[in-house]
Coordinates of C-alpha atoms and ligand atoms in Angstrom, one line a residue:
M1 CA 12.8 -16.9 -21.5
K2 CA 12.5 -18.2 -24.9
T3 CA 10.4 -21.2 -24.1
K4 CA 7.9 -18.9 -22.3
R5 CA 7.5 -16.8 -25.4
L6 CA 6.9 -19.9 -27.5
G7 CA 4.3 -21.0 -25.0
L8 CA 2.6 -17.7 -25.4
A9 CA 2.5 -17.9 -29.2
I10 CA 0.6 -21.2 -29.1
A11 CA -1.5 -20.3 -26.1
A12 CA -4.8 -19.7 -27.8
S13 CA -5.6 -23.4 -27.6
C14 CA -3.7 -24.1 -24.4
L15 CA -5.4 -22.9 -21.2
L16 CA -3.9 -22.6 -17.8
V17 CA -0.3 -22.1 -18.5
S18 CA 0.8 -19.4 -16.1
A19 CA 0.5 -16.0 -17.7
P20 CA 3.4 -15.2 -20.0
A21 CA 5.2 -12.1 -18.9
F22 CA 4.7 -13.1 -15.3
S23 CA 8.0 -14.8 -15.1
Q24 CA 9.1 -14.0 -11.6
T25 CA 12.3 -12.4 -12.6
A26 CA 10.6 -10.0 -15.0
T27 CA 8.3 -8.6 -12.3
A28 CA 10.2 -9.0 -9.1
S29 CA 12.3 -5.9 -9.2
R30 CA 9.3 -3.9 -10.5
T31 CA 7.0 -5.1 -7.7
K32 CA 9.4 -3.8 -5.1
T33 CA 9.7 -0.5 -6.8
H34 CA 6.0 0.0 -7.0
V35 CA 5.4 -0.9 -3.4
Q36 CA 8.4 1.2 -2.1
T37 CA 7.3 4.2 -4.1
L38 CA 3.6 4.1 -3.2
A39 CA 4.4 3.5 0.5
S40 CA 7.1 6.1 0.7
D41 CA 7.0 9.1 3.0
K42 CA 6.7 11.3 -0.1
F43 CA 3.2 10.0 -0.8
E44 CA 2.1 10.7 2.8
G45 CA -0.2 7.7 3.2
R46 CA -2.2 8.5 0.0
L47 CA -5.3 9.9 1.8
T48 CA -8.2 10.3 -0.7
G49 CA -8.3 13.9 -2.1
S50 CA -4.8 14.8 -0.7
P51 CA -1.6 15.8 -2.5
G52 CA -0.3 12.3 -1.7
E53 CA -3.2 10.7 -3.6
K54 CA -2.4 12.9 -6.6
L55 CA 1.3 11.9 -6.5
A56 CA 0.3 8.2 -6.4
A57 CA -2.2 8.7 -9.3
D58 CA 0.6 10.4 -11.3
Y59 CA 2.8 7.5 -10.7
L60 CA 0.1 5.0 -11.8
I61 CA -0.7 7.0 -14.9
A62 CA 2.9 7.1 -15.9
E63 CA 3.1 3.3 -15.6
L64 CA -0.1 2.9 -17.6
K65 CA 1.2 5.1 -20.4
R66 CA 4.5 3.2 -20.4
M67 CA 2.7 -0.1 -21.0
G68 CA 0.5 1.4 -23.7
A69 CA -2.9 1.3 -21.8
K70 CA -5.5 3.8 -22.8
P71 CA -8.1 6.0 -21.1
L72 CA -11.5 4.2 -21.1
P73 CA -13.7 4.6 -24.2
G74 CA -15.4 8.0 -24.0
M75 CA -12.8 9.4 -21.5
T76 CA -9.9 11.6 -22.4
D77 CA -8.2 11.2 -19.1
F78 CA -7.1 8.4 -16.8
R79 CA -8.6 10.1 -13.8
M80 CA -12.2 9.6 -12.8
P81 CA -13.1 12.2 -10.2
F82 CA -15.8 11.7 -7.5
T83 CA -16.8 14.1 -4.8
F84 CA -17.3 13.1 -1.2
T85 CA -17.7 14.5 2.3
A86 CA -14.2 14.7 3.8
G87 CA -15.4 15.6 7.2
S88 CA -18.1 17.3 9.2
K89 CA -18.0 19.8 12.0
D90 CA -20.6 21.7 14.0
G91 CA -21.2 25.2 12.7
G92 CA -22.9 26.5 15.8
S93 CA -26.0 24.5 16.7
K94 CA -28.2 25.7 19.5
L95 CA -31.1 24.7 21.7
T96 CA -33.6 27.0 23.3
V97 CA -36.0 25.6 25.9
V98 CA -39.0 27.7 26.9
T99 CA -41.1 26.6 29.9
E100 CA -44.4 28.2 30.5
I101 CA -46.3 27.3 33.7
G102 CA -49.2 29.6 34.5
D103 CA -47.8 33.1 34.2
A104 CA -44.2 32.1 34.7
K105 CA -42.2 31.9 31.6
N106 CA -38.6 30.7 31.5
S107 CA -36.2 30.6 28.6
A108 CA -32.8 28.8 28.5
Q109 CA -30.5 28.8 25.6
V110 CA -27.4 26.6 25.1
S111 CA -24.9 26.4 22.3
G112 CA -21.4 25.2 21.6
G113 CA -19.0 22.4 22.2
G114 CA -19.9 20.2 25.1
K115 CA -23.6 21.3 25.3
V116 CA -25.2 20.8 21.9
I117 CA -23.7 19.3 18.8
A118 CA -25.6 18.4 15.6
L119 CA -25.6 14.7 14.6
S120 CA -23.3 14.4 11.6
F121 CA -26.3 13.3 9.4
S122 CA -28.6 16.1 10.5
D123 CA -30.3 18.4 8.1
N124 CA -29.3 22.0 8.5
G125 CA -32.2 24.1 9.8
E126 CA -34.3 25.3 12.7
V127 CA -37.3 23.5 14.1
S128 CA -39.7 24.5 16.9
G129 CA -42.4 22.6 18.7
S130 CA -43.6 20.8 21.6
V131 CA -41.7 17.8 23.0
V132 CA -42.3 14.1 23.3
F133 CA -40.0 11.8 25.2
A134 CA -39.7 8.5 23.3
G135 CA -37.5 6.4 25.5
Y136 CA -34.6 4.9 23.6
G137 CA -36.3 5.8 20.3
I138 CA -35.9 2.2 19.1
V139 CA -38.3 0.4 16.7
V140 CA -37.7 -3.2 16.0
P141 CA -39.3 -4.0 12.7
E142 CA -42.4 -6.3 12.9
S143 CA -40.6 -8.8 10.6
Q144 CA -38.4 -9.6 13.6
G145 CA -41.4 -11.0 15.5
F146 CA -40.3 -9.1 18.6
G147 CA -42.5 -6.4 19.9
Y148 CA -40.4 -3.4 20.8
D149 CA -41.6 0.1 19.7
S150 CA -40.6 3.1 21.6
Y151 CA -43.3 5.1 19.8
Q152 CA -46.2 2.9 20.8
G153 CA -49.1 5.1 21.8
L154 CA -47.2 8.3 21.1
D155 CA -48.2 11.1 18.8
V156 CA -45.0 12.8 17.6
K157 CA -46.3 14.4 14.4
D158 CA -44.7 17.8 13.9
K159 CA -43.2 17.5 17.3
I160 CA -39.6 17.2 18.6
V161 CA -38.7 13.9 20.1
V162 CA -36.2 13.4 22.8
V163 CA -34.6 10.0 22.9
L164 CA -31.8 8.3 24.9
R165 CA -28.6 7.2 23.2
Y166 CA -27.8 3.4 23.1
F167 CA -30.3 0.8 24.3
P168 CA -31.7 -0.8 27.5
E169 CA -28.6 -2.0 29.4
D170 CA -30.4 -4.2 32.0
A171 CA -32.6 -6.2 29.6
D172 CA -32.1 -9.9 29.2
Q173 CA -29.5 -11.1 26.7
K174 CA -32.0 -11.9 24.0
T175 CA -33.7 -8.5 24.2
R176 CA -30.4 -6.7 24.1
A177 CA -29.2 -8.7 21.2
I178 CA -32.3 -7.7 19.2
V179 CA -32.7 -4.0 20.2
A180 CA -28.9 -3.4 19.8
R181 CA -29.3 -3.9 16.1
Y182 CA -31.7 -1.0 15.9
A183 CA -29.9 1.4 18.2
D184 CA -27.8 3.1 15.7
L185 CA -28.6 6.8 15.7
R186 CA -29.3 6.9 12.0
Y187 CA -31.8 4.2 12.5
K188 CA -33.4 6.1 15.4
A189 CA -33.6 9.3 13.2
Q190 CA -35.3 7.3 10.5
A191 CA -37.8 5.9 12.9
A192 CA -38.6 9.4 14.2
R193 CA -38.9 10.9 10.8
Q194 CA -41.2 8.1 9.6
R195 CA -43.5 8.9 12.4
G196 CA -43.7 12.6 11.5
A197 CA -41.3 14.1 14.0
K198 CA -39.6 17.2 12.7
G199 CA -36.6 17.1 15.1
M200 CA -34.7 14.7 17.3
I201 CA -32.7 15.4 20.4
V202 CA -30.4 12.7 21.8
V203 CA -29.4 12.6 25.4
T204 CA -26.9 10.1 26.9
G205 CA -28.8 8.8 30.0
P206 CA -27.4 9.0 33.5
R207 CA -27.2 5.2 33.6
S208 CA -25.4 4.7 30.3
P209 CA -21.7 4.7 29.4
N210 CA -20.5 8.3 28.7
A211 CA -23.4 9.5 30.9
G212 CA -24.6 13.0 30.2
E213 CA -22.1 13.6 27.4
V214 CA -22.8 14.8 23.9
V215 CA -22.2 12.4 21.0
P216 CA -19.0 13.5 19.3
M217 CA -19.4 14.5 15.6
S218 CA -18.4 11.3 13.9
F219 CA -16.5 11.1 10.7
D220 CA -19.3 10.6 8.2
T221 CA -19.1 10.5 4.5
A222 CA -22.8 11.3 3.9
I223 CA -23.1 13.9 1.2
A224 CA -26.5 15.2 2.6
G225 CA -28.7 15.2 5.6
S226 CA -31.1 12.5 6.6
G227 CA -34.2 14.5 6.3
L228 CA -34.4 15.4 10.0
V229 CA -32.9 18.1 12.2
A230 CA -31.1 16.2 14.9
A231 CA -28.6 17.0 17.6
S232 CA -27.2 15.5 20.8
V233 CA -27.3 17.6 23.9
S234 CA -25.6 17.2 27.3
G235 CA -27.5 16.0 30.3
E236 CA -27.3 19.5 31.7
S237 CA -28.7 21.1 28.6
A238 CA -31.6 18.6 28.6
A239 CA -32.4 19.2 32.3
P240 CA -34.9 22.0 31.9
I241 CA -36.9 19.8 29.5
F242 CA -37.2 17.0 32.0
A243 CA -37.8 19.4 34.9
A244 CA -41.0 20.4 33.2
S245 CA -42.1 16.8 33.1
G246 CA -41.9 16.5 36.8
K247 CA -40.0 13.2 36.4
Q248 CA -36.4 12.2 37.2
L249 CA -34.6 11.1 34.0
E250 CA -32.6 8.5 36.1
E251 CA -35.9 6.9 37.3
V252 CA -37.4 6.9 33.9
Q253 CA -34.3 5.3 32.4
K254 CA -34.2 2.7 35.1
E255 CA -37.7 1.6 34.2
L256 CA -36.8 1.5 30.5
D257 CA -33.6 -0.4 31.2
S258 CA -35.6 -3.4 32.3
G259 CA -36.2 -3.8 28.5
N260 CA -39.9 -4.0 29.1
P261 CA -41.3 -2.6 25.8
H262 CA -44.5 -1.5 27.5
V263 CA -42.8 1.2 29.5
A264 CA -44.3 4.1 27.6
G265 CA -42.8 7.4 26.5
F266 CA -44.7 10.6 27.3
A267 CA -45.4 14.1 26.0
I268 CA -43.8 16.8 28.1
P269 CA -46.3 19.5 28.8
N270 CA -45.6 23.3 29.1
V271 CA -42.4 23.1 27.1
T272 CA -41.5 24.4 23.7
V273 CA -38.0 23.9 22.2
T274 CA -36.3 25.4 19.3
L275 CA -33.5 23.3 17.9
T276 CA -31.0 24.7 15.3
S277 CA -28.6 22.3 13.7
N278 CA -25.8 23.4 11.6
V279 CA -23.4 20.8 10.1
I280 CA -20.6 22.0 7.9
R281 CA -19.7 19.3 5.4
E282 CA -16.4 19.7 3.7
Q283 CA -16.6 18.5 0.1
Q284 CA -13.5 17.1 -1.5
T285 CA -12.7 15.3 -4.7
G286 CA -11.1 11.9 -4.9
H287 CA -9.8 10.3 -8.1
N288 CA -10.0 6.7 -9.4
V289 CA -7.4 5.9 -12.0
L290 CA -8.9 3.9 -14.9
A291 CA -7.4 2.5 -18.1
Y292 CA -7.8 -0.3 -20.5
L293 CA -6.0 -2.6 -22.8
P294 CA -8.3 -3.1 -25.8
A295 CA -8.9 -6.6 -27.1
T296 CA -6.4 -7.6 -29.8
A297 CA -9.1 -9.2 -31.9
P298 CA -12.7 -8.1 -32.7
V299 CA -14.9 -8.8 -29.7
A300 CA -18.0 -9.5 -31.8
G301 CA -19.4 -12.9 -30.6
V302 CA -17.6 -12.7 -27.3
S303 CA -20.1 -12.6 -24.5
K304 CA -19.3 -9.8 -22.0
P305 CA -16.2 -8.3 -23.7
W306 CA -14.6 -6.9 -20.5
V307 CA -12.5 -8.4 -17.8
A308 CA -11.6 -6.1 -14.9
V309 CA -8.8 -6.1 -12.4
G310 CA -8.6 -3.6 -9.6
A311 CA -7.1 -2.5 -6.3
H312 CA -7.5 0.5 -4.1
Y313 CA -4.5 2.8 -4.0
D314 CA -5.7 5.1 -1.3
H315 CA -4.8 4.7 2.3
L316 CA -5.2 6.6 5.6
G317 CA -2.9 9.5 5.2
R318 CA -1.8 10.3 8.8
G319 CA -4.8 8.5 10.2
T320 CA -6.6 11.6 11.3
T321 CA -10.0 10.9 9.6
G322 CA -10.8 7.6 11.2
G323 CA -9.7 4.0 10.6
S324 CA -6.3 4.3 12.2
L325 CA -5.2 1.7 14.8
A326 CA -2.1 3.6 15.7
G327 CA -1.2 3.7 19.3
K328 CA -0.7 7.0 21.2
E329 CA 3.0 6.9 20.6
D330 CA 2.7 6.9 16.8
A331 CA -0.5 8.8 16.3
N332 CA -0.6 11.3 13.4
Q333 CA 2.3 9.6 11.7
I334 CA 2.3 8.7 8.0
H335 CA 0.4 5.5 7.6
H336 CA 2.4 3.9 4.8
G337 CA -0.1 1.3 3.7
A338 CA 2.5 -1.0 2.0
D339 CA 0.3 -4.1 2.4
D340 CA -2.9 -2.0 2.4
N341 CA -2.8 -1.5 -0.4
A342 CA 0.4 -0.8 -2.3
S343 CA 0.7 -4.6 -2.5
G344 CA -2.6 -5.0 -4.4
T345 CA -1.9 -1.9 -6.6
A346 CA 1.5 -3.3 -7.6
T347 CA -0.2 -6.6 -8.4
V348 CA -2.7 -5.0 -10.7
L349 CA 0.1 -3.1 -12.5
N350 CA 2.0 -6.3 -12.9
I351 CA -1.0 -8.1 -14.4
A352 CA -1.7 -5.2 -16.7
D353 CA 2.0 -5.3 -17.7
A354 CA 1.8 -9.0 -18.5
F355 CA -1.3 -8.6 -20.7
A356 CA 0.0 -5.5 -22.5
K357 CA 2.1 -7.8 -24.6
A358 CA -0.3 -10.8 -24.8
P359 CA -3.2 -11.5 -27.1
R360 CA -6.5 -10.5 -25.6
R361 CA -9.9 -11.7 -26.7
R362 CA -11.5 -9.3 -24.2
N363 CA -10.7 -5.7 -23.1
L364 CA -8.8 -5.6 -19.9
L365 CA -10.1 -2.9 -17.6
I366 CA -7.4 -1.7 -15.1
A367 CA -8.8 0.0 -12.1
F368 CA -7.1 1.8 -9.2
W369 CA -9.7 2.9 -6.7
S370 CA -9.5 5.8 -4.3
G371 CA -11.8 6.4 -1.3
E372 CA -11.8 2.7 -0.3
E373 CA -10.7 3.4 3.2
L374 CA -13.5 6.0 3.6
G375 CA -16.1 3.4 2.6
L376 CA -15.6 2.0 -0.9
L377 CA -16.3 5.5 -2.3
G378 CA -14.4 5.2 -5.6
S379 CA -15.6 1.8 -6.7
N380 CA -19.1 2.8 -5.6
A381 CA -19.0 5.9 -7.8
F382 CA -17.8 3.7 -10.7
V383 CA -20.6 1.1 -10.4
T384 CA -23.2 3.8 -9.9
K385 CA -22.2 5.5 -13.2
P386 CA -20.2 2.9 -15.1
P387 CA -18.3 4.0 -18.2
M388 CA -19.5 0.7 -19.8
P389 CA -22.6 -1.3 -19.1
L390 CA -21.7 -3.6 -16.2
D391 CA -23.4 -6.6 -17.8
Q392 CA -20.6 -6.4 -20.3
V393 CA -18.0 -7.2 -17.6
A394 CA -17.3 -10.9 -17.4
A395 CA -15.6 -10.7 -14.0
Y396 CA -13.9 -8.4 -11.6
L397 CA -10.7 -9.5 -9.7
N398 CA -9.8 -7.4 -6.6
F399 CA -6.6 -7.3 -4.7
D400 CA -6.5 -5.9 -1.2
M401 CA -3.7 -6.7 1.2
V402 CA -1.8 -9.4 -0.7
G403 CA 1.7 -8.7 0.4
R404 CA 1.9 -10.7 3.6
V405 CA 1.7 -14.3 2.6
A406 CA 2.6 -16.5 5.6
D407 CA 2.8 -20.2 5.7
N408 CA 1.9 -20.3 1.9
K409 CA -1.7 -19.4 2.8
L410 CA -3.8 -17.3 0.3
T411 CA -7.4 -16.5 0.9
V412 CA -9.8 -15.9 -2.0
Q413 CA -13.2 -14.4 -1.1
A414 CA -16.4 -13.9 -3.0
T415 CA -16.1 -17.3 -4.6
G416 CA -19.9 -17.7 -4.2
T417 CA -20.5 -15.1 -6.9
A418 CA -20.0 -17.7 -9.7
A419 CA -20.4 -21.5 -9.8
M420 CA -17.2 -21.9 -11.8
W421 CA -14.9 -20.1 -9.4
P422 CA -13.8 -23.0 -7.2
K423 CA -12.8 -25.1 -10.2
V424 CA -11.0 -22.2 -11.9
L425 CA -9.1 -21.5 -8.8
E426 CA -8.2 -25.1 -8.1
Q427 CA -6.9 -25.5 -11.7
A428 CA -4.9 -22.3 -11.6
N429 CA -3.5 -23.4 -8.2
V430 CA -2.0 -26.5 -9.7
A431 CA 0.9 -24.4 -11.0
A432 CA 0.8 -21.8 -8.1
G433 CA 0.7 -24.3 -5.3
F434 CA -0.8 -22.1 -2.5
D435 CA -2.6 -23.4 0.5
L436 CA -5.8 -21.8 -0.7
V437 CA -8.7 -20.8 1.6
L438 CA -11.8 -20.2 -0.4
Q439 CA -14.7 -18.1 1.1
E440 CA -18.0 -17.7 -0.7
D441 CA -19.0 -14.5 1.1
P442 CA -18.7 -11.5 -1.2
Y443 CA -19.9 -9.0 1.5
Q444 CA -16.3 -8.0 2.3
P445 CA -15.0 -4.6 3.4
T446 CA -13.2 -4.0 0.2
D447 CA -14.1 -2.9 -3.3
V448 CA -15.3 -6.3 -4.3
G449 CA -18.4 -5.4 -2.4
S450 CA -19.3 -2.7 -4.9
F451 CA -19.1 -5.2 -7.8
N452 CA -21.1 -7.9 -6.0
T453 CA -23.8 -5.3 -5.4
A454 CA -23.7 -4.5 -9.1
S455 CA -24.2 -8.3 -9.9
V456 CA -20.7 -8.8 -11.5
A457 CA -19.0 -12.1 -10.8
C458 CA -16.0 -11.3 -8.7
L459 CA -13.2 -12.5 -6.5
T460 CA -10.9 -10.8 -4.0
F461 CA -7.5 -11.9 -2.9
F462 CA -6.2 -11.4 0.6
T463 CA -3.2 -12.7 2.6
G464 CA -4.6 -11.9 6.0
A465 CA -4.7 -9.4 8.8
H466 CA -1.6 -8.6 10.8
Q467 CA -0.2 -6.6 13.6
E468 CA 0.7 -3.6 11.4
Y469 CA -2.8 -3.3 9.9
H470 CA -3.9 0.3 9.7
K471 CA -0.8 1.5 11.5
P472 CA 2.1 3.6 10.4
S473 CA 4.3 0.5 10.7
D474 CA 2.7 -1.1 7.6
T475 CA 5.9 -0.5 5.7
A476 CA 7.5 -1.8 2.5
D477 CA 10.2 -3.7 4.3
K478 CA 7.6 -6.1 5.7
I479 CA 6.3 -7.2 2.4
N480 CA 7.0 -10.8 1.2
Y481 CA 7.8 -9.9 -2.3
E482 CA 8.6 -13.3 -3.6
D483 CA 5.1 -14.6 -2.6
L484 CA 3.5 -11.3 -3.7
D485 CA 4.7 -12.1 -7.2
R486 CA 3.3 -15.7 -6.9
V487 CA -0.1 -14.1 -6.0
G488 CA 0.2 -12.0 -9.1
A489 CA 1.1 -15.0 -11.3
F490 CA -1.7 -17.0 -9.9
A491 CA -4.3 -14.2 -10.6
A492 CA -2.8 -13.6 -14.0
A493 CA -3.5 -17.3 -14.9
I494 CA -7.1 -16.7 -14.0
V495 CA -7.3 -13.6 -16.0
K496 CA -5.7 -15.5 -18.9
R497 CA -8.4 -18.1 -18.6
L498 CA -11.1 -15.5 -18.7
M499 CA -9.5 -13.8 -21.7
E500 CA -9.3 -17.0 -23.7
S501 CA -12.7 -18.5 -23.2
S502 CA -15.6 -17.0 -25.1
D503 CA -18.2 -17.6 -22.4
A504 CA -18.3 -15.8 -19.1
P505 CA -18.9 -16.6 -15.5
Q506 CA -22.5 -16.5 -14.5
F507 CA -23.2 -14.2 -11.6
T508 CA -24.8 -15.9 -8.6
K509 CA -26.3 -13.9 -5.7
V510 CA -25.0 -14.9 -2.3
E511 CA -27.4 -14.3 0.6
Q512 CA -26.0 -12.0 3.3
K513 CA -25.4 -13.9 6.5
S514 CA -25.3 -11.1 9.0
E515 CA -28.2 -8.7 8.9
T516 CA -26.7 -5.4 10.0
G517 CA -23.3 -6.3 11.1
G518 CA -21.5 -5.2 14.2
R519 CA -23.8 -2.7 15.8
A520 CA -22.2 -3.4 19.1
G521 CA -19.1 -1.7 17.7
L522 CA -21.0 1.5 18.2
R523 CA -20.8 1.4 22.0
L524 CA -18.3 -1.2 22.9
F525 CA -14.5 -1.5 22.6
T526 CA -12.7 -4.8 23.1
G527 CA -9.5 -4.1 21.2
T528 CA -9.6 -7.4 19.2
I529 CA -8.5 -7.5 15.6
P530 CA -10.3 -10.4 14.0
D531 CA -8.5 -12.2 11.2
Y532 CA -11.3 -12.0 8.7
A533 CA -9.6 -14.5 6.4
S534 CA -9.4 -17.3 8.9
D535 CA -11.2 -20.5 8.4
V536 CA -10.5 -21.9 11.8
K537 CA -13.3 -22.8 14.1
G538 CA -13.6 -19.9 16.5
L539 CA -12.4 -16.4 16.1
L540 CA -8.7 -16.1 15.2
L541 CA -7.1 -12.9 16.4
G542 CA -5.0 -11.2 13.7
G543 CA -3.8 -9.0 16.6
V544 CA -4.9 -6.9 19.5
I545 CA -4.9 -3.2 20.0
G546 CA -2.1 -1.9 22.3
G547 CA -3.5 -1.0 25.7
G548 CA -7.0 -2.2 24.8
P549 CA -9.2 -4.6 26.9
A550 CA -8.1 -7.7 24.9
E551 CA -4.4 -7.0 25.5
Q552 CA -5.1 -6.3 29.2
A553 CA -6.8 -9.7 29.3
G554 CA -3.6 -11.3 28.0
L555 CA -5.0 -12.1 24.5
A556 CA -2.5 -12.0 21.6
K557 CA -2.2 -12.5 17.9
G558 CA -2.8 -16.1 17.0
D559 CA -5.2 -16.9 19.8
V560 CA -8.5 -18.4 18.8
I561 CA -11.5 -17.3 20.9
V562 CA -14.0 -20.2 21.2
E563 CA -16.3 -18.8 23.8
I564 CA -17.2 -15.4 25.2
A565 CA -19.7 -14.7 28.0
G566 CA -21.1 -18.2 27.7
Q567 CA -21.7 -17.9 23.9
S568 CA -19.8 -20.4 21.9
I569 CA -18.0 -18.8 18.9
T570 CA -17.5 -20.7 15.7
N571 CA -17.0 -17.8 13.3
I572 CA -16.9 -14.0 13.0
Y573 CA -20.7 -13.8 12.9
D574 CA -21.1 -15.5 16.2
Y575 CA -18.5 -13.2 17.6
T576 CA -20.2 -10.1 16.3
Y577 CA -23.5 -11.3 17.8
A578 CA -21.9 -12.2 21.1
L579 CA -20.4 -8.7 21.4
E580 CA -23.8 -7.3 21.4
L581 CA -24.5 -9.2 24.6
L582 CA -21.6 -7.8 26.5
K583 CA -21.8 -4.9 28.9
I584 CA -19.4 -2.1 29.2
G585 CA -17.3 -2.3 32.3
Q586 CA -18.6 -5.8 33.1
P587 CA -16.0 -8.6 33.0
A588 CA -16.8 -11.4 30.5
K589 CA -15.3 -14.8 30.6
V590 CA -13.3 -15.6 27.4
V591 CA -12.2 -19.2 26.5
Y592 CA -9.5 -19.4 23.9
M593 CA -7.0 -21.7 22.3
R594 CA -3.4 -20.8 22.3
G595 CA -1.9 -23.5 20.1
T596 CA -3.4 -26.7 21.4
E597 CA -3.8 -25.4 24.9
K598 CA -7.3 -24.3 26.1
R599 CA -7.1 -21.2 28.3
E600 CA -9.5 -18.9 30.1
T601 CA -9.3 -15.2 30.9
T602 CA -11.6 -12.2 31.7
L603 CA -12.1 -9.4 29.3
T604 CA -13.7 -6.1 30.4
P605 CA -15.1 -4.2 27.5
A606 CA -14.6 -0.4 27.5
A607 CA -16.9 2.2 26.2
R608 CA -16.3 3.5 22.7
K609 CA -16.4 7.2 22.6
Ligands
LIG1 ZN1 -7.4 -0.6 4.7

């Protein structure tokens, strides 16, 4: 104990000793208390905006006060509120189809549940007009060098377009791989709006998965509409529209499914529709918890006088708003989120604790984000309206799921955001001794993404996906506390290095590798849980979803997929791409490694509702 204190006193000239108060004994018992408290039943899974979130924030604020941290400059409170859409529901959308042929006038109106539902991103309002069928409603941008435009030759200005959900199923692999990327309904709505349409009706074609069904109102955090009145209607509700065209939808779809982009859409004569969309968006307020430990010496002359550490403290509540991987048997139970992310939250508390008593050349920003599980909402709100100019932040270190170190492995991502990171990490690891996996890519599904977007040099620490990910069983007893404290000590050494040097990491922009990400996820369900932290060649499975196609195919945690449907897989991007080529209900050959043994199986993707 004494020697450590001494080390601290002379630390100004001595870099890279592990951070002072981070002796394992000092933090060990505290870490466990933090995780057990945050992951307890009482906190009910810490859903953003819920009473459980408030209890967790209260706990964090009490800890911050205990260590002498202050609200950020210009703020009187530790809480930073942000509003978000907690859910959407249909508030009574309806469709009226009026057919007029000669003197005969027919009117049909449908409303309610299975017949017409607004798309979650629809504007609220009523539109009327004539109707144009625009095939799948897909427009592949010219930059892709692939001619596919459902609107070719169509005039949809001030009209209402009817489009099919999904994309041509029978097209060759290359075509499907390209059009799938532009088949997202938001993207289709954008294409319709840009061409002057005032409304969009989506029908799930008779040849598609979920044939004839409406699109369920998805959980969507959009605050406002997309500038278009849009709804999905059942096949039955759309029938009078197509009847007026004198064509069979099944025949039309069959032609389109060949993927031939020259199969034209058409105006439907003698029909006028009135579409009323009503989306009720429930606004709620979430709370980041923010504090700082001011520099202990004047910061004049120090470039970028802030260093930031953060972790999201929210989780999934009872898993009812999306993101849950709970099986049927434990649905609606409290998702404890011990690893995700009580572990990271405890680590940030420990780092703050360590620096509360240490000299600091920079201010230490301590951030606990909420809304992460709903889409990085809290960190996004922060970087959109930062309390201090973000070019004053030397670096941001993020901790998300760091409590399950196995085989001494620790993954650090976003290392491409500053040239100095690999060296800094390597040096700090001399004392820590992890088997480090460094990944340059900062486009990660955690709050580090917000800081990368804001051009702040950043890192995120991660100990890997596991079987309990996003399930109620992610509990405090499964945390590897000893190694969790080693992660904290390792990160604290990096923070110390940043505190002591007067220059700052230089932000480098990393190009994004995958363009739009897993669009296939919209229609296809394989039940695989990729281990995003893996650096093995192929796709390492962090787990499989109980009862899903992957489990039925005999795949299990630890298997490495090296080929699927004839596509070789070397990384997660290959896998995402390959998924777009699969067909629902059609068996695909999977080649995988189990240990050193090469095996083969057949996986049949299911439709995602
Ligand atoms: Zn999560």
